Amino acid sequence: MHHIIKSLGSFDILWPYMRESENSAYVQGEQASGAICRHDLAANFDPIIFSRETNQDIEKQINDIWSEKCTLNPRLYNGTKFRYNGGEVIGKKYVLNVGLTSYKDLCGTNLSKNFKKILELGRNKADNSQAFMSDPIGVGVLLITDDGYGVVTRRAAWTGEFPGLLDRPGGHPEPEGKLKPNFGQTDINEIVMEEIWTSAAQEAEDELGIDKSKLEDMRFLGISINNESGGRPSLEFFARLRMKSQEIRELYNLGKQTEADESTALHFVPRHTLKMMPFFLLEQAKLGSYSYYCTDIFINLISQVIVSHNMVTET
């Protein structure tokens, strides 16, 4: 068994089962006691073995959905993405199996209205519900400022996913330009893992306008599996942002960040409020008004930090 699995609404949370080692996560009973450092993570990259299965009907569906989405939103871009194909503990490292996919494939599989049929096809044809799914690796990071606030933004209305909702900084690692034909497999595995790890900090810089060098004590918390998007995975991180909230707001308001148009507002959530948000938001979900507040991934990330890793503490 390589994961502790905990369900939260429409999500499953995967915590890697690690042996006890210095600065790494391990499991006591059913409780994860920490988070994983960079040196405890590795990637096994193979763009053929770990890419999705396909057939003629699925390819037609992907093309049709993409054409329709591009007509409605001309700003969409079909970038290459890393694909998550599970993970396993090897020695004292948690190793991610990584292939390649694309944003177009994501829209036509995980985000399609009939994703359940694609999952069923995978179970029937390959004994693996995710076999035909895009499953691009997403990343997100919950930042806690020096003066004790969680950092969130409200997503712009034009964005392809979760428009108008609160979210943590996040996005997707980008394979393009990182992989060269002359690299050996060991080099490629390290480059892929480094891109995945650093992309979370890069997203914070691109969305907030901060210097990513201000992020300290970054840790990998676990993997969010969104069951309402066909098992779509997101690697979630925690970091301490060595800046005060007012400094961050001033930089954000300059509007010079690379992805300034992806959000419309910056919010700071006090620690005591952050601790209560999972319970409040789950109640809102029951009342049907949940979507006004935040993305499912964000509530899940808060819950991972608070309930499982106890990192949002008073100082």
Tab-separated table of C-alpha atoms in Angstrom:
chain	number	residue	atom	x	y	z
A	1	MET	CA	0.000	0.000	0.000
A	2	HIS	CA	1.662	3.219	-1.147
A	3	HIS	CA	-0.914	5.824	-0.147
A	4	ILE	CA	-3.103	6.844	2.714
A	5	ILE	CA	-6.411	7.740	1.048
A	6	LYS	CA	-8.865	10.142	2.676
A	7	SER	CA	-12.097	11.304	1.059
A	8	LEU	CA	-13.303	14.898	1.303
A	9	GLY	CA	-16.471	15.620	-0.632
A	10	SER	CA	-15.758	15.131	-4.333
A	11	PHE	CA	-12.033	14.679	-3.676
A	12	ASP	CA	-9.726	11.907	-2.604
A	13	ILE	CA	-6.485	12.943	-0.916
A	14	LEU	CA	-3.462	10.726	-1.526
A	15	TRP	CA	-0.690	10.874	1.052
A	16	PRO	CA	2.430	8.945	0.069
A	17	TYR	CA	3.338	6.232	2.559
A	18	MET	CA	6.947	7.026	3.442
A	19	ARG	CA	9.349	5.292	5.766
A	20	GLU	CA	10.437	7.431	8.669
A	21	SER	CA	13.444	9.501	7.655
A	22	GLU	CA	14.886	12.871	8.478
A	23	ASN	CA	12.720	15.757	7.223
A	24	SER	CA	10.313	13.469	5.377
A	25	ALA	CA	6.729	12.407	5.858
A	26	TYR	CA	5.815	9.073	7.328
A	27	VAL	CA	2.684	7.443	8.614
A	28	GLN	CA	1.721	6.444	12.122
A	29	GLY	CA	-1.467	4.433	11.983
A	30	GLU	CA	-3.615	6.501	9.628
A	31	GLN	CA	-2.189	9.938	10.337
A	32	ALA	CA	0.457	11.611	8.174
A	33	SER	CA	2.869	13.347	10.525
A	34	GLY	CA	4.637	15.771	8.239
A	35	ALA	CA	5.320	16.746	4.657
A	36	ILE	CA	7.870	15.713	2.076
A	37	CYS	CA	11.039	17.643	1.224
A	38	ARG	CA	12.451	17.978	-2.273
A	39	HIS	CA	15.137	15.323	-1.796
A	40	ASP	CA	12.476	12.739	-0.913
A	41	LEU	CA	10.693	13.152	-4.266
A	42	ALA	CA	11.739	11.772	-7.647
A	43	ALA	CA	10.269	11.326	-11.119
A	44	ASN	CA	10.263	8.381	-13.504
A	45	PHE	CA	9.612	9.969	-16.897
A	46	ASP	CA	8.536	7.973	-19.940
A	47	PRO	CA	6.419	9.774	-22.583
A	48	ILE	CA	5.332	6.458	-24.131
A	49	ILE	CA	4.676	4.072	-21.253
A	50	PHE	CA	3.044	6.687	-19.024
A	51	SER	CA	0.924	8.448	-21.639
A	52	ARG	CA	-2.792	7.765	-22.036
A	53	GLU	CA	-4.434	5.084	-24.137
A	54	THR	CA	-6.595	6.239	-27.024
A	55	ASN	CA	-9.010	5.157	-29.742
A	56	GLN	CA	-10.763	6.730	-32.725
A	57	ASP	CA	-13.957	7.686	-30.885
A	58	ILE	CA	-12.114	9.430	-28.054
A	59	GLU	CA	-9.891	11.353	-30.475
A	60	LYS	CA	-12.950	12.596	-32.365
A	61	GLN	CA	-14.557	13.701	-29.113
A	62	ILE	CA	-11.395	15.541	-28.059
A	63	ASN	CA	-11.193	17.387	-31.390
A	64	ASP	CA	-14.881	18.340	-31.343
A	65	ILE	CA	-14.772	19.634	-27.762
A	66	TRP	CA	-11.588	21.604	-28.384
A	67	SER	CA	-13.002	23.231	-31.505
A	68	GLU	CA	-16.111	24.299	-29.596
A	69	LYS	CA	-14.132	25.662	-26.638
A	70	CYS	CA	-11.780	27.657	-28.865
A	71	THR	CA	-14.756	29.217	-30.626
A	72	LEU	CA	-16.154	30.365	-27.275
A	73	ASN	CA	-12.782	31.385	-25.818
A	74	PRO	CA	-10.128	32.271	-28.445
A	75	ARG	CA	-7.529	32.783	-25.686
A	76	LEU	CA	-7.250	29.053	-24.991
A	77	TYR	CA	-3.838	27.562	-25.730
A	78	ASN	CA	-3.077	23.878	-26.272
A	79	GLY	CA	0.114	23.543	-24.271
A	80	THR	CA	1.930	20.285	-23.543
A	81	LYS	CA	1.541	19.047	-19.956
A	82	PHE	CA	3.096	16.378	-17.787
A	83	ARG	CA	0.793	13.423	-17.154
A	84	TYR	CA	0.432	11.736	-13.763
A	85	ASN	CA	0.432	7.945	-13.954
A	86	GLY	CA	0.554	7.061	-10.293
A	87	GLY	CA	3.445	6.849	-7.892
A	88	GLU	CA	5.289	4.419	-5.688
A	89	VAL	CA	7.747	4.353	-2.831
A	90	ILE	CA	11.199	3.176	-3.891
A	91	GLY	CA	13.691	3.071	-1.059
A	92	LYS	CA	13.215	6.300	0.857
A	93	LYS	CA	11.845	8.300	-2.064
A	94	TYR	CA	8.345	8.773	-3.403
A	95	VAL	CA	8.598	8.375	-7.184
A	96	LEU	CA	6.061	9.951	-9.547
A	97	ASN	CA	5.431	8.131	-12.836
A	98	VAL	CA	5.232	10.901	-15.440
A	99	GLY	CA	4.214	10.919	-19.105
A	100	LEU	CA	3.016	13.637	-21.485
A	101	THR	CA	-0.428	14.964	-22.378
A	102	SER	CA	-1.944	18.309	-23.422
A	103	TYR	CA	-4.522	20.885	-22.370
A	104	LYS	CA	-6.618	19.895	-25.381
A	105	ASP	CA	-6.680	16.283	-24.175
A	106	LEU	CA	-7.654	17.493	-20.702
A	107	CYS	CA	-10.670	19.351	-22.082
A	108	GLY	CA	-11.762	16.314	-24.093
A	109	THR	CA	-11.409	13.728	-21.314
A	110	ASN	CA	-11.276	14.841	-17.664
A	111	LEU	CA	-13.327	17.986	-18.283
A	112	SER	CA	-15.803	16.464	-20.731
A	113	LYS	CA	-19.425	15.900	-19.734
A	114	ASN	CA	-19.163	12.161	-20.351
A	115	PHE	CA	-15.916	11.568	-18.445
A	116	LYS	CA	-17.595	8.731	-16.526
A	117	LYS	CA	-17.946	6.767	-19.773
A	118	ILE	CA	-14.234	7.232	-20.444
A	119	LEU	CA	-13.432	6.000	-16.943
A	120	GLU	CA	-15.627	2.956	-17.528
A	121	LEU	CA	-13.895	2.292	-20.853
A	122	GLY	CA	-10.567	2.299	-19.047
A	123	ARG	CA	-11.805	-0.161	-16.457
A	124	ASN	CA	-13.171	-2.492	-19.148
A	125	LYS	CA	-10.321	-2.280	-21.668
A	126	ALA	CA	-7.258	-1.802	-19.485
A	127	ASP	CA	-8.358	-2.633	-15.938
A	128	ASN	CA	-7.464	0.978	-15.130
A	129	SER	CA	-10.084	3.725	-14.937
A	130	GLN	CA	-7.477	6.395	-15.781
A	131	ALA	CA	-6.066	4.656	-18.865
A	132	PHE	CA	-7.775	6.982	-21.379
A	133	MET	CA	-7.767	10.138	-19.230
A	134	SER	CA	-5.444	13.080	-19.790
A	135	ASP	CA	-4.670	13.485	-16.052
A	136	PRO	CA	-2.261	16.434	-16.408
A	137	ILE	CA	-0.197	17.218	-13.337
A	138	GLY	CA	-1.457	20.358	-11.651
A	139	VAL	CA	0.300	22.152	-8.809
A	140	GLY	CA	-0.916	24.480	-6.095
A	141	VAL	CA	0.693	26.142	-3.106
A	142	LEU	CA	-0.807	27.488	0.101
A	143	LEU	CA	1.283	30.451	1.269
A	144	ILE	CA	1.395	31.768	4.830
A	145	THR	CA	2.811	35.292	5.211
A	146	ASP	CA	5.144	36.569	7.925
A	147	ASP	CA	2.211	38.283	9.619
A	148	GLY	CA	0.108	35.134	9.612
A	149	TYR	CA	-2.218	35.274	6.605
A	150	GLY	CA	-3.094	32.771	3.920
A	151	VAL	CA	-2.831	34.221	0.395
A	152	VAL	CA	-5.642	33.718	-2.134
A	153	THR	CA	-6.839	35.405	-5.312
A	154	ARG	CA	-10.165	35.570	-7.126
A	155	ARG	CA	-9.909	34.059	-10.590
A	156	ALA	CA	-10.798	36.207	-13.597
A	157	ALA	CA	-14.058	35.590	-15.444
A	158	TRP	CA	-12.292	34.673	-18.705
A	159	THR	CA	-10.291	31.761	-17.258
A	160	GLY	CA	-11.185	28.338	-18.585
A	161	GLU	CA	-11.685	26.742	-15.169
A	162	PHE	CA	-13.283	27.997	-11.933
A	163	PRO	CA	-13.924	31.566	-13.200
A	164	GLY	CA	-14.728	34.054	-10.443
A	165	LEU	CA	-13.791	31.739	-7.567
A	166	LEU	CA	-11.184	32.031	-4.820
A	167	ASP	CA	-8.104	29.882	-5.283
A	168	ARG	CA	-4.512	29.411	-4.191
A	169	PRO	CA	-1.680	30.196	-6.631
A	170	GLY	CA	-1.367	27.250	-8.957
A	171	GLY	CA	-1.175	25.952	-12.480
A	172	HIS	CA	0.679	23.296	-14.443
A	173	PRO	CA	4.381	22.460	-14.859
A	174	GLU	CA	5.473	23.123	-18.437
A	175	PRO	CA	7.463	20.457	-20.330
A	176	GLU	CA	8.076	22.661	-23.377
A	177	GLY	CA	11.701	23.722	-23.682
A	178	LYS	CA	12.810	21.597	-20.725
A	179	LEU	CA	13.436	18.216	-22.402
A	180	LYS	CA	16.291	17.764	-24.871
A	181	PRO	CA	16.934	14.643	-27.028
A	182	ASN	CA	20.570	14.385	-25.920
A	183	PHE	CA	19.739	14.151	-22.217
A	184	GLY	CA	20.250	10.796	-20.502
A	185	GLN	CA	17.356	9.216	-18.606
A	186	THR	CA	18.792	10.149	-15.203
A	187	ASP	CA	19.132	13.771	-16.284
A	188	ILE	CA	15.610	13.827	-17.719
A	189	ASN	CA	14.092	12.378	-14.553
A	190	GLU	CA	15.789	15.049	-12.454
A	191	ILE	CA	14.805	17.856	-14.842
A	192	VAL	CA	11.169	16.712	-14.819
A	193	MET	CA	11.055	16.507	-11.025
A	194	GLU	CA	12.713	19.897	-10.643
A	195	GLU	CA	10.241	21.498	-13.062
A	196	ILE	CA	7.294	20.028	-11.157
A	197	TRP	CA	8.695	21.154	-7.794
A	198	THR	CA	9.697	24.677	-8.822
A	199	SER	CA	6.563	25.326	-10.878
A	200	ALA	CA	4.479	25.861	-7.731
A	201	ALA	CA	6.793	28.672	-6.593
A	202	GLN	CA	6.890	30.056	-10.138
A	203	GLU	CA	3.093	30.212	-10.232
A	204	ALA	CA	3.132	32.242	-7.006
A	205	GLU	CA	5.573	34.698	-8.588
A	206	ASP	CA	3.650	34.904	-11.865
A	207	GLU	CA	0.266	35.414	-10.194
A	208	LEU	CA	1.202	37.656	-7.259
A	209	GLY	CA	4.214	39.622	-8.505
A	210	ILE	CA	6.437	38.501	-5.629
A	211	ASP	CA	9.988	37.167	-5.872
A	212	LYS	CA	9.818	33.380	-5.583
A	213	SER	CA	13.075	33.424	-3.591
A	214	LYS	CA	10.942	34.738	-0.706
A	215	LEU	CA	9.300	31.307	-0.381
A	216	GLU	CA	10.873	29.136	2.308
A	217	ASP	CA	10.298	25.706	3.846
A	218	MET	CA	8.390	24.432	0.819
A	219	ARG	CA	6.948	20.972	1.354
A	220	PHE	CA	4.952	18.513	-0.721
A	221	LEU	CA	1.716	17.676	1.100
A	222	GLY	CA	0.033	15.120	-1.117
A	223	ILE	CA	-2.082	14.701	-4.233
A	224	SER	CA	-5.649	15.912	-4.681
A	225	ILE	CA	-7.717	13.645	-6.919
A	226	ASN	CA	-10.795	15.469	-8.229
A	227	ASN	CA	-13.474	12.842	-8.790
A	228	GLU	CA	-15.754	15.371	-10.487
A	229	SER	CA	-13.098	15.854	-13.172
A	230	GLY	CA	-12.425	12.216	-13.910
A	231	GLY	CA	-9.755	11.733	-11.259
A	232	ARG	CA	-7.745	14.793	-12.236
A	233	PRO	CA	-4.606	15.083	-10.061
A	234	SER	CA	-3.034	18.122	-8.420
A	235	LEU	CA	0.181	18.082	-6.404
A	236	GLU	CA	-0.262	20.352	-3.406
A	237	PHE	CA	2.472	22.262	-1.594
A	238	PHE	CA	2.875	24.463	1.446
A	239	ALA	CA	5.397	27.301	1.842
A	240	ARG	CA	6.122	30.190	4.160
A	241	LEU	CA	6.242	33.529	2.358
A	242	ARG	CA	8.806	35.791	4.012
A	243	MET	CA	6.861	38.963	3.354
A	244	LYS	CA	4.097	40.819	5.147
A	245	SER	CA	0.640	41.028	3.637
A	246	GLN	CA	0.875	44.768	2.907
A	247	GLU	CA	4.112	44.285	0.949
A	248	ILE	CA	2.470	41.588	-1.150
A	249	ARG	CA	-0.598	43.741	-1.793
A	250	GLU	CA	1.552	46.643	-2.984
A	251	LEU	CA	3.380	44.422	-5.479
A	252	TYR	CA	0.155	42.799	-6.662
A	253	ASN	CA	-1.530	46.173	-7.198
A	254	LEU	CA	1.296	47.280	-9.504
A	255	GLY	CA	-0.077	44.765	-12.004
A	256	LYS	CA	3.357	43.884	-13.383
A	257	GLN	CA	3.125	40.143	-12.691
A	258	THR	CA	3.217	37.853	-15.734
A	259	GLU	CA	-0.283	36.498	-15.139
A	260	ALA	CA	-1.883	39.694	-13.859
A	261	ASP	CA	-4.989	39.187	-15.989
A	262	GLU	CA	-5.772	35.770	-14.489
A	263	SER	CA	-7.125	37.228	-11.236
A	264	THR	CA	-9.205	40.235	-10.261
A	265	ALA	CA	-8.539	40.571	-6.526
A	266	LEU	CA	-6.097	39.571	-3.798
A	267	HIS	CA	-7.294	38.400	-0.385
A	268	PHE	CA	-5.552	37.625	2.902
A	269	VAL	CA	-7.149	35.116	5.234
A	270	PRO	CA	-6.181	35.232	8.953
A	271	ARG	CA	-4.942	31.959	10.390
A	272	HIS	CA	-7.856	31.569	12.775
A	273	THR	CA	-10.278	32.059	9.855
A	274	LEU	CA	-8.267	29.707	7.664
A	275	LYS	CA	-8.689	26.987	10.260
A	276	MET	CA	-12.470	27.338	10.085
A	277	MET	CA	-12.804	27.588	6.296
A	278	PRO	CA	-13.040	23.857	5.480
A	279	PHE	CA	-15.956	23.420	7.864
A	280	PHE	CA	-17.697	26.617	6.711
A	281	LEU	CA	-17.251	25.829	3.019
A	282	LEU	CA	-18.474	22.266	3.365
A	283	GLU	CA	-21.644	23.613	4.986
A	284	GLN	CA	-22.044	26.055	2.083
A	285	ALA	CA	-21.659	23.136	-0.315
A	286	LYS	CA	-24.585	21.390	1.371
A	287	LEU	CA	-26.666	24.563	0.936
A	288	GLY	CA	-25.783	24.839	-2.744
A	289	SER	CA	-23.994	28.207	-2.428
A	290	TYR	CA	-20.479	26.831	-2.133
A	291	SER	CA	-19.333	27.763	-5.635
A	292	TYR	CA	-19.415	31.466	-4.801
A	293	TYR	CA	-16.522	31.116	-2.423
A	294	CYS	CA	-13.677	28.990	-3.757
A	295	THR	CA	-12.515	26.099	-5.861
A	296	ASP	CA	-12.790	22.534	-4.619
A	297	ILE	CA	-9.005	22.243	-4.841
A	298	PHE	CA	-8.502	25.207	-2.514
A	299	ILE	CA	-10.758	23.878	0.231
A	300	ASN	CA	-9.093	20.498	-0.109
A	301	LEU	CA	-5.628	22.031	0.206
A	302	ILE	CA	-6.587	23.945	3.344
A	303	SER	CA	-7.938	20.753	4.849
A	304	GLN	CA	-4.743	18.868	4.024
A	305	VAL	CA	-2.601	21.499	5.716
A	306	ILE	CA	-4.762	21.923	8.798
A	307	VAL	CA	-6.152	18.479	9.477
A	308	SER	CA	-3.230	16.332	8.399
A	309	HIS	CA	-0.058	18.358	8.699
A	310	ASN	CA	-0.946	20.992	11.308
A	311	MET	CA	1.115	23.679	9.586
A	312	VAL	CA	-1.295	26.560	10.051
A	313	THR	CA	-0.456	27.264	13.680
A	314	GLU	CA	-0.468	30.374	15.813
A	315	THR	CA	2.861	32.078	16.478
